[in-house]
């Protein structure tokens, strides 16, 4: 039973560029949530996708957008990268927008 | 808005001893869930234990148990017989329902647990 997977594991970008991160949910899960974890902090909720739509959103600007595909996998896109976007980006999956979320290993993004 | 507070940035315990990590939260909702997650240096967030707010009985998972005090909005994690593999960052998180589905998790800032051999 495959757990949540994310790609890539690490990424280096420069300011102003755009980045796409990918996530495949745990088998049987249909809901994907994305979190940003700055160094030394707890994760911050970005948004949640269910039935290919953004259902809930945290306090993040429109530069952060996403997509969910029919196979439930998801992408996180960040435009016009800022130095402050450097963080660990975590994807979590759950079943039918349930409360128990299982996390992937994360993507470490460094913006120079 | 809900908030989660972990007042202990770091805790240290001798191997085989018991340690308790503290967490307080604030939410106006009556239907919510509480979680403890563990994040080792590998950075994968691992679910340790969960507690439904409507249940009075404290959750237990092997060596891990919680002390859930709903009126005080307190949710502490007790680790018994600490092992070297328990060393990690521990995050307390709250999850509430709204708009027909579950919101994202709200996390505390974490407690770094050190296990002394």
Short mmCIF file of N, CA, C and O in Angstrom, two decimals, chain B residues 5-112:
data_model
loop_
_atom_site.label_atom_id
_atom_site.label_comp_id
_atom_site.label_asym_id
_atom_site.label_seq_id
_atom_site.Cartn_x
_atom_site.Cartn_y
_atom_site.Cartn_z
N UNK B 5 -0.97 26.18 20.82
CA UNK B 5 0.23 26.67 21.50
C UNK B 5 0.99 25.53 22.15
O UNK B 5 0.42 24.76 22.93
N UNK B 6 2.26 25.43 21.83
CA UNK B 6 3.15 24.48 22.49
C UNK B 6 4.21 25.32 23.20
O UNK B 6 5.01 25.99 22.55
N UNK B 7 4.19 25.31 24.51
CA UNK B 7 5.01 26.23 25.30
C UNK B 7 6.40 25.71 25.59
O UNK B 7 7.22 26.42 26.17
N UNK B 8 6.68 24.47 25.21
CA UNK B 8 7.99 23.86 25.48
C UNK B 8 8.76 23.73 24.16
O UNK B 8 8.51 22.79 23.40
N UNK B 9 9.70 24.62 23.87
CA UNK B 9 10.45 24.50 22.61
C UNK B 9 11.30 23.23 22.58
O UNK B 9 11.49 22.65 21.51
N UNK B 10 11.76 22.80 23.76
CA UNK B 10 12.63 21.62 23.82
C UNK B 10 12.43 20.88 25.14
O UNK B 10 12.25 21.50 26.18
N UNK B 11 12.44 19.56 25.04
CA UNK B 11 12.35 18.72 26.24
C UNK B 11 13.41 17.63 26.11
O UNK B 11 13.70 17.14 25.01
N UNK B 12 13.94 17.22 27.27
CA UNK B 12 14.95 16.17 27.30
C UNK B 12 14.53 15.11 28.32
O UNK B 12 14.03 15.46 29.41
N UNK B 13 14.73 13.84 27.98
CA UNK B 13 14.34 12.76 28.88
C UNK B 13 15.35 11.63 28.76
O UNK B 13 15.94 11.41 27.68
N UNK B 14 15.57 10.93 29.84
CA UNK B 14 16.44 9.77 29.83
C UNK B 14 15.71 8.60 29.17
O UNK B 14 14.50 8.43 29.33
N UNK B 15 16.47 7.81 28.43
CA UNK B 15 15.91 6.61 27.82
C UNK B 15 15.21 5.77 28.89
O UNK B 15 15.70 5.65 30.01
N UNK B 16 14.04 5.24 28.54
CA UNK B 16 13.21 4.38 29.38
C UNK B 16 12.35 5.17 30.38
O UNK B 16 11.50 4.58 31.06
N UNK B 17 12.56 6.49 30.47
CA UNK B 17 11.75 7.29 31.36
C UNK B 17 10.49 7.78 30.64
O UNK B 17 10.30 7.53 29.45
N UNK B 18 9.66 8.49 31.37
CA UNK B 18 8.40 9.02 30.84
C UNK B 18 8.50 10.52 30.68
O UNK B 18 9.09 11.21 31.53
N UNK B 19 7.94 11.03 29.61
CA UNK B 19 7.96 12.47 29.36
C UNK B 19 6.58 12.92 28.89
O UNK B 19 5.86 12.15 28.23
N UNK B 20 6.22 14.14 29.26
CA UNK B 20 4.92 14.69 28.86
C UNK B 20 5.13 16.00 28.11
O UNK B 20 5.81 16.91 28.60
N UNK B 21 4.54 16.08 26.92
CA UNK B 21 4.62 17.28 26.10
C UNK B 21 3.27 18.01 26.18
O UNK B 21 2.22 17.39 26.06
N UNK B 22 3.34 19.33 26.36
CA UNK B 22 2.13 20.12 26.60
C UNK B 22 1.62 20.78 25.32
O UNK B 22 2.39 21.12 24.42
N UNK B 23 0.31 20.97 25.30
CA UNK B 23 -0.33 21.65 24.17
C UNK B 23 -1.64 22.26 24.65
O UNK B 23 -2.41 21.61 25.37
N UNK B 24 -1.87 23.50 24.31
CA UNK B 24 -3.17 24.11 24.54
C UNK B 24 -3.69 24.63 23.21
O UNK B 24 -2.92 24.93 22.29
N UNK B 25 -5.00 24.73 23.10
CA UNK B 25 -5.58 25.16 21.84
C UNK B 25 -6.77 26.06 22.12
O UNK B 25 -7.29 26.12 23.25
N UNK B 26 -7.18 26.76 21.13
CA UNK B 26 -8.34 27.64 21.27
C UNK B 26 -9.18 27.53 20.00
O UNK B 26 -8.70 27.80 18.90
N UNK B 27 -10.41 27.11 20.15
CA UNK B 27 -11.34 27.05 19.04
C UNK B 27 -12.75 27.28 19.57
O UNK B 27 -13.06 26.91 20.71
N UNK B 28 -13.57 27.89 18.74
CA UNK B 28 -14.95 28.14 19.13
C UNK B 28 -15.88 27.02 18.68
O UNK B 28 -17.07 27.02 19.01
N UNK B 29 -15.35 26.08 17.93
CA UNK B 29 -16.16 24.99 17.42
C UNK B 29 -16.31 23.90 18.47
O UNK B 29 -15.48 23.74 19.37
N UNK B 30 -17.39 23.14 18.37
CA UNK B 30 -17.62 22.02 19.29
C UNK B 30 -17.21 20.70 18.67
O UNK B 30 -16.96 19.73 19.37
N UNK B 31 -17.12 20.66 17.34
CA UNK B 31 -16.75 19.44 16.62
C UNK B 31 -15.35 19.61 16.07
O UNK B 31 -15.13 20.34 15.10
N UNK B 32 -14.39 18.97 16.69
CA UNK B 32 -13.02 19.08 16.22
C UNK B 32 -12.23 17.85 16.64
O UNK B 32 -12.68 17.04 17.45
N UNK B 33 -11.06 17.72 16.07
CA UNK B 33 -10.16 16.62 16.35
C UNK B 33 -8.79 17.19 16.71
O UNK B 33 -8.40 18.25 16.22
N UNK B 34 -8.10 16.46 17.53
CA UNK B 34 -6.75 16.86 17.95
C UNK B 34 -5.78 15.76 17.61
O UNK B 34 -6.12 14.57 17.69
N UNK B 35 -4.57 16.16 17.24
CA UNK B 35 -3.56 15.20 16.80
C UNK B 35 -2.20 15.55 17.39
O UNK B 35 -1.90 16.71 17.68
N UNK B 36 -1.40 14.53 17.53
CA UNK B 36 0.03 14.69 17.72
C UNK B 36 0.73 14.04 16.53
O UNK B 36 0.45 12.87 16.20
N UNK B 37 1.63 14.82 15.91
CA UNK B 37 2.45 14.32 14.82
C UNK B 37 3.91 14.37 15.26
O UNK B 37 4.33 15.26 16.00
N UNK B 38 4.67 13.44 14.73
CA UNK B 38 6.11 13.36 14.99
C UNK B 38 6.83 13.64 13.68
O UNK B 38 6.45 13.10 12.64
N UNK B 39 7.88 14.49 13.74
CA UNK B 39 8.67 14.79 12.55
C UNK B 39 10.14 14.56 12.87
O UNK B 39 10.81 15.42 13.43
N UNK B 40 10.68 13.40 12.50
CA UNK B 40 12.10 13.13 12.71
C UNK B 40 12.95 13.93 11.72
O UNK B 40 12.39 14.60 10.85
N UNK B 41 14.27 13.86 11.85
CA UNK B 41 15.13 14.61 10.92
C UNK B 41 14.88 14.30 9.46
O UNK B 41 15.18 15.11 8.59
N UNK B 42 14.34 13.13 9.17
CA UNK B 42 14.00 12.79 7.79
C UNK B 42 12.88 13.67 7.26
O UNK B 42 12.58 13.64 6.07
N UNK B 43 12.24 14.44 8.16
CA UNK B 43 11.20 15.44 7.92
C UNK B 43 9.83 14.90 7.54
O UNK B 43 8.90 15.67 7.38
N UNK B 44 9.67 13.58 7.44
CA UNK B 44 8.33 13.02 7.17
C UNK B 44 7.48 13.16 8.40
O UNK B 44 7.83 12.72 9.48
N UNK B 45 6.32 13.77 8.26
CA UNK B 45 5.39 13.98 9.36
C UNK B 45 4.60 12.69 9.58
O UNK B 45 3.90 12.21 8.68
N UNK B 46 4.72 12.14 10.79
CA UNK B 46 4.12 10.84 11.09
C UNK B 46 3.04 11.01 12.15
O UNK B 46 3.28 11.62 13.20
N UNK B 47 1.86 10.48 11.89
CA UNK B 47 0.77 10.56 12.85
C UNK B 47 1.07 9.67 14.06
O UNK B 47 1.36 8.49 13.91
N UNK B 48 1.00 10.26 15.25
CA UNK B 48 1.26 9.51 16.49
C UNK B 48 -0.05 9.07 17.13
O UNK B 48 -0.23 7.90 17.47
N UNK B 49 -0.98 10.03 17.28
CA UNK B 49 -2.21 9.72 17.99
C UNK B 49 -3.25 10.79 17.67
O UNK B 49 -2.89 11.92 17.34
N UNK B 50 -4.53 10.41 17.75
CA UNK B 50 -5.60 11.37 17.51
C UNK B 50 -6.67 11.23 18.58
O UNK B 50 -6.83 10.18 19.19
N UNK B 51 -7.39 12.34 18.78
CA UNK B 51 -8.43 12.39 19.81
C UNK B 51 -9.64 13.12 19.24
O UNK B 51 -9.50 14.24 18.73
N UNK B 52 -10.79 12.49 19.32
CA UNK B 52 -12.03 13.16 18.92
C UNK B 52 -12.54 13.99 20.10
O UNK B 52 -12.60 13.49 21.22
N UNK B 53 -12.93 15.22 19.85
CA UNK B 53 -13.33 16.11 20.94
C UNK B 53 -14.57 15.62 21.67
O UNK B 53 -14.75 15.91 22.85
N UNK B 54 -15.42 14.87 20.97
CA UNK B 54 -16.66 14.42 21.60
C UNK B 54 -16.46 13.20 22.51
O UNK B 54 -17.36 12.81 23.24
N UNK B 55 -15.27 12.61 22.45
CA UNK B 55 -14.98 11.45 23.29
C UNK B 55 -14.30 11.89 24.57
O UNK B 55 -13.30 12.62 24.55
N UNK B 56 -14.82 11.44 25.69
CA UNK B 56 -14.22 11.79 26.98
C UNK B 56 -13.01 10.92 27.28
O UNK B 56 -12.09 11.34 27.98
N UNK B 57 -13.02 9.69 26.75
CA UNK B 57 -11.92 8.77 27.03
C UNK B 57 -10.65 9.22 26.31
O UNK B 57 -10.68 9.54 25.11
N UNK B 58 -9.55 9.21 27.03
CA UNK B 58 -8.27 9.61 26.44
C UNK B 58 -7.76 8.53 25.50
O UNK B 58 -7.80 7.33 25.82
N UNK B 59 -7.25 8.97 24.34
CA UNK B 59 -6.71 8.03 23.36
C UNK B 59 -5.38 7.44 23.82
O UNK B 59 -4.60 8.11 24.51
N UNK B 60 -5.13 6.21 23.42
CA UNK B 60 -3.89 5.52 23.74
C UNK B 60 -3.43 4.72 22.53
O UNK B 60 -4.25 4.08 21.87
N UNK B 61 -2.13 4.80 22.24
CA UNK B 61 -1.53 4.00 21.18
C UNK B 61 -0.20 3.47 21.71
O UNK B 61 0.82 4.15 21.69
N UNK B 62 -0.23 2.24 22.19
CA UNK B 62 0.98 1.61 22.72
C UNK B 62 1.60 2.48 23.82
O UNK B 62 0.97 2.70 24.84
N UNK B 63 2.82 2.98 23.61
CA UNK B 63 3.50 3.77 24.65
C UNK B 63 3.06 5.23 24.69
O UNK B 63 3.50 6.00 25.55
N UNK B 64 2.19 5.62 23.77
CA UNK B 64 1.75 7.00 23.66
C UNK B 64 0.32 7.14 24.17
O UNK B 64 -0.56 6.36 23.79
N UNK B 65 0.10 8.12 25.00
CA UNK B 65 -1.25 8.39 25.49
C UNK B 65 -1.43 9.90 25.62
O UNK B 65 -0.45 10.65 25.67
N UNK B 66 -2.69 10.33 25.65
CA UNK B 66 -2.96 11.76 25.79
C UNK B 66 -3.76 12.01 27.05
O UNK B 66 -4.43 11.12 27.58
N UNK B 67 -3.65 13.24 27.53
CA UNK B 67 -4.50 13.74 28.61
C UNK B 67 -5.29 14.90 28.02
O UNK B 67 -4.77 16.00 27.84
N UNK B 68 -6.55 14.62 27.68
CA UNK B 68 -7.41 15.57 27.01
C UNK B 68 -8.33 16.21 28.03
O UNK B 68 -9.16 15.54 28.65
N UNK B 69 -8.15 17.50 28.25
CA UNK B 69 -8.98 18.26 29.18
C UNK B 69 -9.75 19.29 28.36
O UNK B 69 -9.25 20.39 28.08
N UNK B 70 -10.98 18.94 27.97
CA UNK B 70 -11.73 19.77 27.02
C UNK B 70 -12.05 21.14 27.58
O UNK B 70 -11.92 22.15 26.88
N UNK B 71 -12.47 21.21 28.84
CA UNK B 71 -12.83 22.50 29.42
C UNK B 71 -11.62 23.43 29.48
O UNK B 71 -11.74 24.64 29.24
N UNK B 72 -10.47 22.87 29.77
CA UNK B 72 -9.25 23.67 29.85
C UNK B 72 -8.60 23.84 28.50
O UNK B 72 -7.60 24.56 28.36
N UNK B 73 -9.12 23.18 27.46
CA UNK B 73 -8.55 23.20 26.11
C UNK B 73 -7.07 22.83 26.15
O UNK B 73 -6.20 23.55 25.63
N UNK B 74 -6.84 21.70 26.80
CA UNK B 74 -5.48 21.20 26.96
C UNK B 74 -5.39 19.78 26.39
O UNK B 74 -6.32 18.97 26.54
N UNK B 75 -4.27 19.49 25.74
CA UNK B 75 -4.12 18.19 25.06
C UNK B 75 -2.65 17.79 25.14
O UNK B 75 -1.87 18.06 24.23
N UNK B 76 -2.25 17.13 26.22
CA UNK B 76 -0.84 16.78 26.40
C UNK B 76 -0.58 15.35 25.93
O UNK B 76 -1.47 14.50 25.96
N UNK B 77 0.64 15.10 25.54
CA UNK B 77 1.08 13.78 25.06
C UNK B 77 2.06 13.19 26.07
O UNK B 77 3.05 13.84 26.41
N UNK B 78 1.79 11.97 26.52
CA UNK B 78 2.70 11.27 27.41
C UNK B 78 3.35 10.13 26.65
O UNK B 78 2.65 9.31 26.03
N UNK B 79 4.67 10.09 26.71
CA UNK B 79 5.43 9.01 26.09
C UNK B 79 6.06 8.20 27.22
O UNK B 79 6.87 8.73 28.00
N UNK B 80 5.68 6.96 27.32
CA UNK B 80 6.21 6.08 28.36
C UNK B 80 7.36 5.25 27.79
O UNK B 80 7.42 4.99 26.59
N UNK B 81 8.29 4.86 28.68
CA UNK B 81 9.41 4.01 28.25
C UNK B 81 10.09 4.59 27.01
O UNK B 81 10.19 3.94 25.97
N UNK B 82 10.54 5.83 27.12
CA UNK B 82 11.11 6.54 25.97
C UNK B 82 12.23 5.74 25.32
O UNK B 82 13.07 5.14 26.00
N UNK B 83 12.23 5.78 24.00
CA UNK B 83 13.25 5.07 23.22
C UNK B 83 14.01 6.07 22.35
O UNK B 83 13.50 7.14 22.03
N UNK B 84 15.22 5.69 21.96
CA UNK B 84 16.04 6.59 21.14
C UNK B 84 15.31 7.00 19.86
O UNK B 84 15.47 8.12 19.37
N UNK B 85 14.52 6.10 19.34
CA UNK B 85 13.78 6.39 18.10
C UNK B 85 12.67 7.38 18.28
O UNK B 85 12.08 7.84 17.29
N UNK B 86 12.37 7.75 19.52
CA UNK B 86 11.33 8.75 19.77
C UNK B 86 11.86 10.18 19.58
O UNK B 86 11.08 11.13 19.55
N UNK B 87 13.17 10.33 19.46
CA UNK B 87 13.75 11.66 19.29
C UNK B 87 13.25 12.28 17.98
O UNK B 87 13.37 11.67 16.91
N UNK B 88 12.66 13.46 18.08
CA UNK B 88 12.05 14.12 16.92
C UNK B 88 11.43 15.43 17.36
O UNK B 88 11.40 15.76 18.55
N UNK B 89 10.91 16.18 16.37
CA UNK B 89 10.02 17.31 16.68
C UNK B 89 8.61 16.75 16.79
O UNK B 89 8.20 15.91 15.98
N UNK B 90 7.90 17.20 17.81
CA UNK B 90 6.52 16.77 18.00
C UNK B 90 5.59 17.98 17.84
O UNK B 90 5.79 19.01 18.48
N UNK B 91 4.61 17.82 16.97
CA UNK B 91 3.67 18.90 16.70
C UNK B 91 2.27 18.51 17.15
O UNK B 91 1.78 17.42 16.84
N UNK B 92 1.64 19.41 17.86
CA UNK B 92 0.24 19.30 18.22
C UNK B 92 -0.57 19.99 17.13
O UNK B 92 -0.16 21.05 16.61
N UNK B 93 -1.71 19.44 16.75
CA UNK B 93 -2.51 20.02 15.68
C UNK B 93 -3.99 19.86 15.97
O UNK B 93 -4.41 18.90 16.62
N UNK B 94 -4.75 20.83 15.49
CA UNK B 94 -6.20 20.84 15.69
C UNK B 94 -6.87 20.87 14.32
O UNK B 94 -6.40 21.54 13.39
N UNK B 95 -7.99 20.20 14.22
CA UNK B 95 -8.70 20.06 12.96
C UNK B 95 -10.19 20.26 13.22
O UNK B 95 -10.77 19.55 14.02
N UNK B 96 -10.79 21.26 12.57
CA UNK B 96 -12.19 21.51 12.81
C UNK B 96 -12.98 21.37 11.52
O UNK B 96 -12.42 21.46 10.42
N UNK B 97 -14.25 21.16 11.65
CA UNK B 97 -15.13 21.02 10.50
C UNK B 97 -15.85 22.33 10.21
O UNK B 97 -16.27 23.04 11.10
N UNK B 98 -15.94 22.66 8.93
CA UNK B 98 -16.72 23.82 8.51
C UNK B 98 -17.11 23.63 7.05
O UNK B 98 -16.43 22.95 6.30
N UNK B 99 -18.16 24.25 6.65
CA UNK B 99 -18.58 24.25 5.25
C UNK B 99 -18.78 22.87 4.67
O UNK B 99 -18.55 22.65 3.48
N UNK B 100 -19.17 21.91 5.47
CA UNK B 100 -19.45 20.57 4.95
C UNK B 100 -18.25 19.67 4.86
O UNK B 100 -18.35 18.54 4.41
N UNK B 101 -17.11 20.17 5.23
CA UNK B 101 -15.92 19.32 5.19
C UNK B 101 -14.91 19.77 6.21
O UNK B 101 -15.15 20.70 6.98
N UNK B 102 -13.79 19.12 6.22
CA UNK B 102 -12.77 19.42 7.22
C UNK B 102 -11.84 20.53 6.74
O UNK B 102 -11.39 20.52 5.61
N UNK B 103 -11.53 21.45 7.58
CA UNK B 103 -10.53 22.47 7.29
C UNK B 103 -9.15 21.86 7.36
O UNK B 103 -8.96 20.75 7.80
N UNK B 104 -8.18 22.65 6.99
CA UNK B 104 -6.81 22.22 7.16
C UNK B 104 -6.44 22.16 8.63
O UNK B 104 -7.12 22.72 9.49
N UNK B 105 -5.38 21.49 8.89
CA UNK B 105 -4.86 21.40 10.25
C UNK B 105 -4.20 22.71 10.67
O UNK B 105 -3.54 23.36 9.86
N UNK B 106 -4.38 23.07 11.93
CA UNK B 106 -3.65 24.19 12.54
C UNK B 106 -2.63 23.58 13.48
O UNK B 106 -2.99 22.84 14.39
N UNK B 107 -1.36 23.91 13.28
CA UNK B 107 -0.27 23.32 14.03
C UNK B 107 0.29 24.29 15.06
O UNK B 107 0.28 25.51 14.86
N UNK B 108 0.84 23.73 16.14
CA UNK B 108 1.68 24.49 17.03
C UNK B 108 3.08 24.61 16.46
O UNK B 108 3.37 24.10 15.37
N UNK B 109 3.97 25.27 17.21
CA UNK B 109 5.33 25.49 16.71
C UNK B 109 6.25 24.31 16.95
O UNK B 109 7.38 24.30 16.46
N UNK B 110 5.79 23.35 17.73
CA UNK B 110 6.55 22.14 17.91
C UNK B 110 7.38 22.12 19.17
O UNK B 110 7.76 23.15 19.73
N UNK B 111 7.67 20.91 19.64
CA UNK B 111 8.57 20.66 20.77
C UNK B 111 9.64 19.69 20.31
O UNK B 111 9.32 18.61 19.80
N UNK B 112 10.88 20.08 20.48
CA UNK B 112 12.00 19.22 20.11
C UNK B 112 12.29 18.27 21.27
O UNK B 112 12.67 18.71 22.37
#
